Every structure is written in C-alpha cells, then in structure tokens.
XYZ file of N, CA and C in Angstrom:
642
model
N 99.163 99.944 86.908
C 99.355 101.130 87.749
C 100.467 102.022 87.191
N 100.355 103.296 87.511
C 101.333 104.286 87.066
C 101.966 104.965 88.275
N 103.271 105.167 88.207
C 103.969 105.996 89.183
C 104.513 107.204 88.432
N 104.153 108.388 88.890
C 104.534 109.604 88.179
C 105.101 110.635 89.138
N 106.018 111.438 88.639
C 106.571 112.572 89.388
C 106.281 113.839 88.605
N 105.731 114.840 89.290
C 105.368 116.105 88.657
C 105.986 117.271 89.414
N 106.281 118.335 88.669
C 106.585 119.629 89.267
C 105.421 120.541 88.936
N 104.857 121.179 89.967
C 103.712 122.061 89.775
C 104.077 123.448 90.312
N 103.874 124.450 89.476
C 104.203 125.821 89.878
C 103.216 126.289 90.930
N 103.725 126.766 92.040
C 102.873 127.246 93.117
C 102.276 128.602 92.778
N 101.067 128.890 93.268
C 100.513 130.247 93.128
C 101.481 131.267 93.729
N 101.617 132.395 93.074
C 102.604 133.391 93.495
C 102.412 133.860 94.927
N 101.152 133.873 95.408
C 100.895 134.415 96.743
C 100.875 133.348 97.836
N 101.171 132.094 97.501
C 101.226 131.050 98.527
C 102.422 131.296 99.435
N 102.242 131.090 100.733
C 103.328 131.423 101.667
C 104.597 130.626 101.368
N 104.453 129.357 101.052
C 105.646 128.548 100.811
C 106.313 128.936 99.496
N 105.520 129.456 98.545
C 106.110 129.966 97.306
C 106.951 131.204 97.600
N 106.409 132.099 98.401
C 107.121 133.335 98.733
C 108.419 133.028 99.485
N 108.334 132.160 100.491
C 109.523 131.853 101.288
C 110.546 131.081 100.456
N 110.081 130.118 99.659
C 111.027 129.315 98.876
C 111.710 130.138 97.794
N 111.006 131.127 97.244
C 111.654 132.004 96.263
C 112.674 132.912 96.938
N 112.452 133.241 98.195
C 113.416 134.059 98.934
C 114.680 133.287 99.272
N 114.550 131.952 99.335
C 115.693 131.082 99.643
C 115.759 129.993 98.566
N 116.149 130.351 97.342
C 116.049 129.417 96.205
C 116.926 128.181 96.316
N 117.961 128.217 97.153
C 118.814 127.033 97.300
C 118.319 126.092 98.392
N 117.283 126.503 99.120
C 116.760 125.678 100.211
C 115.764 124.650 99.680
N 115.665 123.542 100.387
C 114.680 122.506 100.082
C 113.691 122.433 101.233
N 112.405 122.517 100.907
C 111.338 122.439 101.893
C 110.631 121.098 101.717
N 110.447 120.366 102.804
C 109.739 119.087 102.738
C 108.545 119.111 103.685
N 107.373 118.959 103.120
C 106.173 118.788 103.931
C 106.069 117.302 104.252
N 106.389 116.942 105.491
C 106.434 115.539 105.879
C 105.049 114.970 106.148
N 104.176 115.801 106.688
C 102.788 115.405 106.913
C 101.958 116.650 107.140
N 100.649 116.523 106.951
C 99.769 117.667 107.158
C 98.325 117.235 107.192
N 97.534 118.004 107.896
C 96.105 117.708 107.980
C 95.346 119.021 108.091
N 94.211 119.107 107.396
C 93.390 120.303 107.479
C 92.386 120.143 108.600
N 92.258 121.169 109.400
C 91.266 121.201 110.476
C 90.430 122.465 110.299
N 89.312 122.329 109.586
C 88.484 123.502 109.315
C 89.175 124.448 108.362
N 89.356 125.699 108.779
C 89.988 126.696 107.922
C 91.476 126.844 108.216
N 92.069 125.861 108.870
C 93.489 125.841 109.193
C 94.087 124.517 108.752
N 95.405 124.484 108.653
C 96.119 123.235 108.396
C 97.294 123.154 109.360
N 97.481 121.993 109.939
C 98.617 121.743 110.824
C 99.602 120.874 110.066
N 100.853 121.315 110.007
C 101.836 120.635 109.175
C 103.136 120.384 109.929
N 103.819 119.325 109.522
C 105.165 119.035 110.002
C 106.086 119.209 108.814
N 107.015 120.151 108.928
C 107.854 120.474 107.780
C 109.330 120.500 108.128
N 110.149 120.161 107.139
C 111.602 120.169 107.291
C 112.196 121.116 106.260
N 113.220 121.849 106.671
C 113.954 122.730 105.778
C 115.401 122.263 105.735
N 115.949 122.107 104.532
C 117.368 121.807 104.357
C 117.988 123.020 103.680
N 118.939 123.661 104.360
C 119.497 124.912 103.847
C 120.833 125.199 104.517
N 121.569 126.162 103.943
C 122.840 126.553 104.540
C 122.622 127.227 105.892
N 121.527 127.979 106.017
C 121.203 128.651 107.271
C 119.758 128.308 107.635
N 119.516 127.107 108.167
C 118.134 126.684 108.420
C 117.401 127.554 109.436
N 118.129 128.149 110.380
C 117.468 129.010 111.364
C 116.854 130.241 110.697
N 117.572 130.798 109.730
C 117.066 131.984 109.035
C 115.822 131.638 108.231
N 115.864 130.496 107.547
C 114.709 130.086 106.744
C 113.533 129.765 107.655
N 113.809 129.054 108.732
C 112.757 128.723 109.696
C 112.142 129.984 110.282
N 112.980 130.986 110.519
C 112.470 132.252 111.043
C 111.567 132.955 110.057
N 111.899 132.861 108.759
C 111.057 133.472 107.731
C 109.697 132.786 107.674
N 109.676 131.475 107.880
C 108.402 130.752 107.917
C 107.589 131.207 109.123
N 108.243 131.250 110.276
C 107.548 131.577 111.524
C 106.909 132.955 111.501
N 107.534 133.903 110.789
C 107.040 135.288 110.781
C 106.157 135.608 109.586
N 105.917 134.628 108.720
C 105.061 134.894 107.569
C 103.621 135.097 108.042
N 102.896 136.050 107.459
C 101.521 136.335 107.893
C 100.568 135.143 107.806
N 100.860 134.179 106.948
C 99.966 133.029 106.807
C 100.217 131.944 107.859
N 101.261 132.111 108.653
C 101.579 131.136 109.696
C 101.049 131.651 111.038
N 100.092 130.931 111.599
C 99.451 131.336 112.846
C 100.238 130.910 114.083
N 100.895 129.767 114.013
C 101.687 129.266 115.139
C 102.856 128.483 114.571
N 103.991 128.533 115.261
C 105.193 127.858 114.762
C 106.014 127.366 115.945
N 106.407 126.096 115.880
C 107.253 125.514 116.924
C 108.419 124.790 116.267
N 109.621 125.260 116.542
C 110.808 124.597 115.999
C 111.127 123.404 116.895
N 111.096 122.228 116.317
C 111.284 121.004 117.092
C 112.743 120.583 117.179
N 113.503 120.854 116.134
C 114.916 120.481 116.112
C 115.633 121.290 115.055
N 116.920 121.544 115.272
C 117.699 122.280 114.284
C 119.147 121.806 114.345
N 119.774 121.671 113.175
C 121.192 121.343 113.066
C 121.835 122.391 112.167
N 123.066 122.142 111.758
C 123.763 123.108 110.911
C 123.126 123.255 109.536
N 122.441 122.205 109.074
C 121.914 122.269 107.711
C 120.433 121.966 107.578
N 119.733 121.733 108.701
C 118.306 121.463 108.571
C 117.545 121.843 109.836
N 116.250 122.088 109.645
C 115.363 122.461 110.742
C 114.052 121.700 110.589
N 113.533 121.236 111.696
C 112.252 120.521 111.715
C 111.277 121.334 112.558
N 110.107 121.634 111.994
C 109.139 122.488 112.682
C 107.722 121.967 112.522
N 106.906 122.281 113.510
C 105.462 122.055 113.433
C 104.817 123.429 113.403
N 103.865 123.614 112.484
C 103.265 124.933 112.371
C 101.817 124.823 111.919
N 101.111 125.925 112.110
C 99.706 126.012 111.710
C 99.572 127.150 110.722
N 98.896 126.877 109.597
C 98.753 127.878 108.550
C 97.288 128.074 108.184
N 96.971 129.296 107.753
C 95.608 129.588 107.311
C 95.413 129.225 105.842
N 96.489 128.815 105.167
C 96.386 128.423 103.762
C 96.046 126.939 103.663
N 94.964 126.636 102.988
C 94.521 125.240 102.868
C 94.355 124.805 101.411
N 94.902 125.583 100.478
C 94.722 125.278 99.054
C 95.269 123.898 98.695
N 96.377 123.505 99.309
C 96.951 122.189 99.019
C 95.958 121.085 99.343
N 95.269 121.218 100.466
C 94.344 120.169 100.904
C 93.069 120.174 100.069
N 92.676 121.332 99.604
C 91.545 121.404 98.681
C 91.911 120.720 97.357
N 93.157 120.915 96.930
C 93.636 120.255 95.718
C 93.654 118.738 95.909
N 94.183 118.296 97.047
C 94.271 116.861 97.332
C 92.885 116.229 97.357
N 91.932 116.917 97.979
C 90.582 116.373 98.093
C 89.873 116.286 96.739
N 90.179 117.216 95.840
C 89.507 117.227 94.538
C 90.247 116.406 93.484
N 91.520 116.096 93.738
C 92.308 115.353 92.755
C 91.870 113.902 92.694
N 91.886 113.356 91.505
C 91.583 111.935 91.346
C 92.747 111.074 91.787
N 93.904 111.692 91.966
C 95.121 110.961 92.298
C 95.898 111.736 93.361
N 95.620 111.516 94.643
C 96.267 112.302 95.701
C 97.781 112.105 95.715
N 98.554 113.161 96.013
C 100.013 113.038 96.085
C 100.444 112.293 97.337
N 101.693 111.861 97.323
C 102.253 111.113 98.441
C 103.209 112.011 99.221
N 103.203 111.868 100.539
C 104.175 112.578 101.371
C 105.497 111.815 101.343
N 106.648 112.517 101.468
C 106.758 113.966 101.644
C 106.545 114.714 100.335
N 106.050 115.952 100.460
C 105.903 116.846 99.324
C 107.046 117.856 99.394
N 107.792 117.969 98.305
C 108.984 118.814 98.281
C 108.669 120.131 97.585
N 109.219 121.215 98.107
C 109.096 122.533 97.478
C 110.491 123.107 97.286
N 110.752 123.552 96.066
C 112.004 124.246 95.767
C 111.702 125.435 94.871
N 112.128 126.605 95.301
C 112.071 127.824 94.469
C 110.714 128.036 93.814
N 109.642 127.843 94.585
C 108.310 128.136 94.079
C 107.632 127.011 93.330
N 108.201 125.816 93.383
C 107.613 124.658 92.704
C 107.355 123.525 93.699
N 106.188 122.896 93.600
C 105.929 121.626 94.277
C 106.587 120.511 93.459
N 107.155 119.538 94.150
C 107.621 118.310 93.518
C 106.848 117.173 94.161
N 106.001 116.509 93.367
C 105.047 115.546 93.904
C 105.140 114.200 93.200
N 104.921 113.147 93.976
C 104.846 111.794 93.430
C 103.413 111.291 93.556
N 102.952 110.591 92.530
C 101.604 110.036 92.498
C 101.658 108.578 92.069
N 100.748 107.774 92.598
C 100.604 106.390 92.152
C 99.128 106.096 91.949
N 98.784 105.570 90.791
C 97.385 105.262 90.513
C 97.215 104.657 89.135
N 95.993 104.579 88.685
C 95.709 104.016 87.372
C 95.918 105.064 86.287
N 95.939 104.607 85.048
C 96.066 105.534 83.926
C 94.906 106.515 83.891
N 93.688 106.046 84.129
C 92.524 106.930 84.122
C 92.637 107.993 85.211
N 93.104 107.589 86.400
C 93.264 108.552 87.494
C 94.316 109.600 87.138
N 95.401 109.160 86.523
C 96.451 110.103 86.154
C 95.969 111.066 85.072
N 95.253 110.537 84.087
C 94.701 111.412 83.049
C 93.739 112.432 83.652
N 92.962 112.006 84.665
C 92.055 112.926 85.347
C 92.803 114.017 86.081
N 93.937 113.658 86.696
C 94.757 114.648 87.393
C 95.298 115.687 86.420
N 95.824 115.244 85.299
C 96.367 116.186 84.318
C 95.271 117.099 83.774
N 94.090 116.555 83.562
C 92.984 117.380 83.081
C 92.623 118.444 84.112
N 92.647 118.057 85.403
C 92.328 119.015 86.458
C 93.367 120.130 86.516
N 94.649 119.785 86.373
C 95.707 120.789 86.385
C 95.557 121.755 85.218
N 95.221 121.221 84.062
C 95.068 122.069 82.882
C 93.834 122.956 82.986
N 92.745 122.410 83.529
C 91.533 123.204 83.712
C 91.778 124.354 84.696
N 92.617 124.084 85.705
C 92.922 125.111 86.707
C 94.004 126.069 86.232
N 94.520 125.833 85.010
C 95.567 126.680 84.437
C 96.820 126.702 85.308
N 97.133 125.524 85.893
C 98.333 125.401 86.707
C 99.478 124.900 85.836
N 100.574 125.614 85.865
C 101.746 125.194 85.104
C 102.371 123.970 85.766
N 102.676 122.960 84.979
C 103.292 121.766 85.551
C 104.246 121.131 84.550
N 105.159 120.315 85.074
C 106.110 119.583 84.250
C 106.097 118.128 84.694
N 105.981 117.224 83.738
C 106.039 115.798 84.031
C 107.507 115.390 84.074
N 107.968 114.968 85.254
C 109.360 114.580 85.426
C 109.603 113.128 85.042
N 108.673 112.265 85.414
C 108.809 110.853 85.065
C 107.452 110.183 85.143
N 107.286 109.118 84.375
C 106.069 108.332 84.397
C 106.444 106.886 84.074
N 106.098 105.983 84.978
C 106.455 104.574 84.811
C 105.212 103.723 84.953
N 104.976 102.864 83.970
C 103.903 101.883 84.056
C 104.410 100.718 84.881
N 103.698 100.362 85.957
C 104.172 99.319 86.860
C 104.355 97.991 86.155
N 103.457 97.669 85.218
C 103.570 96.373 84.553
C 104.779 96.312 83.632
N 105.340 97.470 83.244
C 106.520 97.479 82.401
C 107.793 97.229 83.199
N 107.774 97.567 84.480
C 108.997 97.495 85.277
C 108.910 96.486 86.409
N 107.806 95.764 86.479
C 107.624 94.834 87.600
C 108.754 93.821 87.692
N 109.280 93.391 86.530
C 110.353 92.404 86.532
C 111.688 93.006 86.126
N 111.767 94.306 86.056
C 112.999 94.954 85.618
C 114.109 94.823 86.651
N 113.785 95.062 87.920
C 114.769 95.040 89.001
C 114.588 93.808 89.870
N 115.678 93.363 90.460
C 115.557 92.330 91.481
C 115.002 92.971 92.751
N 114.509 92.157 93.656
C 114.002 92.687 94.921
C 115.088 93.450 95.662
N 116.301 92.941 95.600
C 117.407 93.594 96.297
C 117.728 94.951 95.690
N 117.757 95.011 94.374
C 118.020 96.283 93.712
C 116.937 97.303 94.029
N 115.677 96.863 93.978
C 114.581 97.780 94.273
C 114.673 98.292 95.711
N 114.920 97.381 96.677
C 115.004 97.786 98.084
C 116.165 98.748 98.305
N 117.288 98.517 97.639
C 118.462 99.386 97.802
C 118.219 100.763 97.198
N 117.626 100.797 96.016
C 117.301 102.079 95.385
C 116.290 102.861 96.208
N 115.284 102.174 96.750
C 114.277 102.854 97.567
C 114.905 103.416 98.835
N 115.814 102.658 99.468
C 116.483 103.146 100.679
C 117.340 104.361 100.360
N 118.072 104.318 99.236
C 118.910 105.449 98.845
C 118.066 106.686 98.568
N 116.906 106.481 97.952
C 116.001 107.601 97.663
C 115.473 108.211 98.953
N 115.031 107.345 99.881
C 114.501 107.846 101.162
C 115.538 108.651 101.936
N 116.780 108.191 101.924
C 117.828 108.835 102.716
C 118.378 110.101 102.068
N 118.006 110.357 100.789
C 118.486 111.570 100.128
C 119.766 111.389 99.341
N 120.112 110.133 99.017
C 121.357 109.871 98.284
C 121.331 110.473 96.883
N 120.133 110.563 96.283
C 120.022 111.075 94.922
C 119.725 112.572 94.865
N 119.657 113.225 96.028
C 119.415 114.670 96.032
C 120.664 115.405 95.537
N 120.469 116.645 95.077
C 121.584 117.497 94.661
C 121.524 118.782 95.482
N 122.484 119.021 96.404
C 123.612 118.142 96.719
C 123.174 116.905 97.496
N 124.001 115.889 97.455
C 123.702 114.616 98.109
C 123.567 114.815 99.620
N 122.536 114.191 100.206
C 122.238 114.410 101.630
C 122.662 113.254 102.522
N 123.242 112.216 101.948
C 123.764 111.120 102.754
C 124.859 110.420 101.966
N 125.593 109.549 102.638
C 126.661 108.796 102.005
C 126.219 107.362 101.740
N 127.029 106.645 100.973
C 126.757 105.223 100.767
C 126.760 104.475 102.097
N 127.624 104.920 103.005
C 127.701 104.269 104.310
C 126.375 104.398 105.062
N 125.699 105.546 104.919
C 124.398 105.742 105.553
C 123.375 104.762 104.988
N 123.345 104.636 103.665
C 122.417 103.704 103.030
C 122.730 102.278 103.453
N 124.028 101.949 103.503
C 124.437 100.606 103.913
C 123.982 100.307 105.335
N 124.124 101.307 106.234
C 123.692 101.120 107.610
C 122.196 100.887 107.717
N 121.428 101.586 106.869
C 119.974 101.406 106.853
C 119.591 99.979 106.470
N 120.354 99.416 105.532
C 120.037 98.082 105.016
C 120.749 96.967 105.770
N 121.732 97.345 106.605
C 122.460 96.335 107.360
C 123.449 95.548 106.524
N 124.034 96.190 105.504
C 125.032 95.536 104.656
C 126.247 96.452 104.560
N 127.309 95.966 103.880
C 128.506 96.797 103.778
C 128.409 97.768 102.601
N 129.257 98.784 102.657
C 129.193 99.879 101.679
C 129.475 99.405 100.264
N 130.431 98.494 100.094
C 130.768 98.027 98.744
C 129.602 97.275 98.109
N 128.848 96.541 98.915
C 127.675 95.834 98.394
C 126.633 96.821 97.900
N 126.345 97.848 98.704
C 125.377 98.867 98.309
C 125.809 99.552 97.023
N 127.105 99.883 96.925
C 127.613 100.560 95.737
C 127.372 99.727 94.481
N 127.671 98.424 94.553
C 127.490 97.558 93.392
C 126.035 97.384 93.009
N 125.168 97.165 94.013
C 123.748 96.963 93.738
C 123.132 98.234 93.163
N 123.506 99.390 93.704
C 122.988 100.659 93.183
C 123.409 100.873 91.733
N 124.676 100.610 91.421
C 125.157 100.822 90.046
C 124.407 99.935 89.059
N 124.215 98.662 89.433
C 123.524 97.759 88.514
C 122.050 98.139 88.367
N 121.422 98.522 89.481
C 120.021 98.929 89.406
C 119.834 100.187 88.581
N 120.705 101.184 88.794
C 120.619 102.420 88.026
C 120.883 102.161 86.543
N 121.847 101.298 86.248
C 122.160 100.994 84.858
C 120.956 100.365 84.159
N 120.253 99.476 84.834
C 119.065 98.854 84.239
C 117.984 99.885 83.964
N 117.753 100.784 84.936
C 116.711 101.795 84.758
C 117.044 102.743 83.615
N 118.304 103.159 83.527
C 118.706 104.072 82.458
C 118.592 103.370 81.103
N 119.057 102.129 81.024
C 118.980 101.381 79.766
C 117.529 101.200 79.329
N 116.664 100.842 80.305
C 115.245 100.663 79.977
C 114.622 101.961 79.507
N 114.944 103.076 80.207
C 114.346 104.369 79.872
C 114.783 104.829 78.481
N 116.041 104.610 78.126
C 116.559 105.123 76.862
C 116.323 104.191 75.681
N 116.285 102.888 75.933
C 116.209 101.941 74.825
C 115.001 101.011 74.881
N 114.374 100.911 76.066
C 113.273 99.981 76.218
C 113.713 98.563 76.488
N 115.025 98.330 76.529
C 115.539 96.996 76.804
C 115.704 96.799 78.297
N 115.299 95.623 78.798
C 115.366 95.430 80.244
C 116.602 94.676 80.694
N 117.339 94.060 79.802
C 118.556 93.353 80.193
C 118.232 92.159 81.057
N 119.241 91.672 81.785
C 119.010 90.524 82.658
C 118.648 91.003 84.053
N 118.330 90.087 84.941
C 117.930 90.443 86.302
C 118.928 89.942 87.333
N 120.176 89.711 86.929
C 121.175 89.271 87.889
C 121.480 90.407 88.842
N 121.640 90.068 90.121
C 121.892 91.104 91.124
C 123.354 91.513 91.117
C-alpha cells in the first residue's frame, strides 16, 4: 500500500479558490461533505486571524446557497453550508484513489492525503495529468517499507500530534494538548516525538531505519 500527500491547484473560478486567495494566510478544512443531486452539503472549518471575516466571505459567495455558523472563537470558525459547486465530488467519484477527510485548502491549493495500491496511485496521477490539473507530490510512502520503522507508541504519538495540528505552521496546539489526548505527561510525548521524527527523517534521507527502541 501507498500513502501519499498531494497539493492540487484549484480551478481559478472555484469558490474556495477565490476565497482562499483573498485570505492567503487562512487555512480552510473541509471536515466532511456529501453531494445531494446538484448541490453539496459540507462541514468546514476556517483557521485565521479574523475567522468571522473569512466566514462572512464564504457565506456571501454566489456559489454558497445556505450558510450556518456553528461556532466561532478568536482564531477559528466552524460552519455548515450548501454549495452549488460539486466538482470535488465528481473528482472523488472518478478517481481511482479517493482522498481522505479532512481536505485542506490554502491560497488556492487543495492539500490531500490518499491511501491505496501503487496501481491506484498511478491511475490517479494519470487522471490529474489528463485533466491538465497542476499538482505537486508532497510525500509518498510505501507501507511495506515503513511497517517496522516506528514502534506502535511512536506511530500513535505522531498520529495524535498530526491530528491536533502540532505540525501545522503556525503550530495549532502544544505538547501538553497532545499529551492530554494520549493520557501521558508532556516530557514523555516530547521524547517519543523526537525519536519518531528522527527515524522518519533518517529513513527519508538515507534509507536507513535504525533501531526500534522507544
């Protein structure tokens, strides 16, 4: 199996491309979505310095038929909305390798993660090229190459840190947040993260997997 991360340039006239280019420092996360006929209902989060302003731009965009702000804080907004744009779902349905939620958008680019076989991934790249969609491969990992690279603890800690936004720029949580998620102390999380990251970097740059001590 392959796990891959891609950046795909959004069509210039897509509503999320227009809004994200207007707020280039904001991060848009499509947490879930479903197409219903010629509409799509989506749950989306915005992380920004002024989330109300960004949320307002989404709500007033011509492609948004209905918008409900569910929650807002100083740096993020959560909304449910209905859009007449369904190109993403047409792409998902035709792709040999559907993307995984959440789907991130920054400054006119989709950031997507995929998991599947080599043949499925090759089919996805062929589809992107046939559609003349600009894309960048951010990472690609063969599962059989890394299955024994990390300990279970290192993998669980890295996955928790990723989910909570610890690796985002700027960072969206602290080590204490990750520690609370895992039910351990902060110093333990710090050590496990450093060792796990060191193994991944060493493997990526040299192909050496090192030992598996936690």
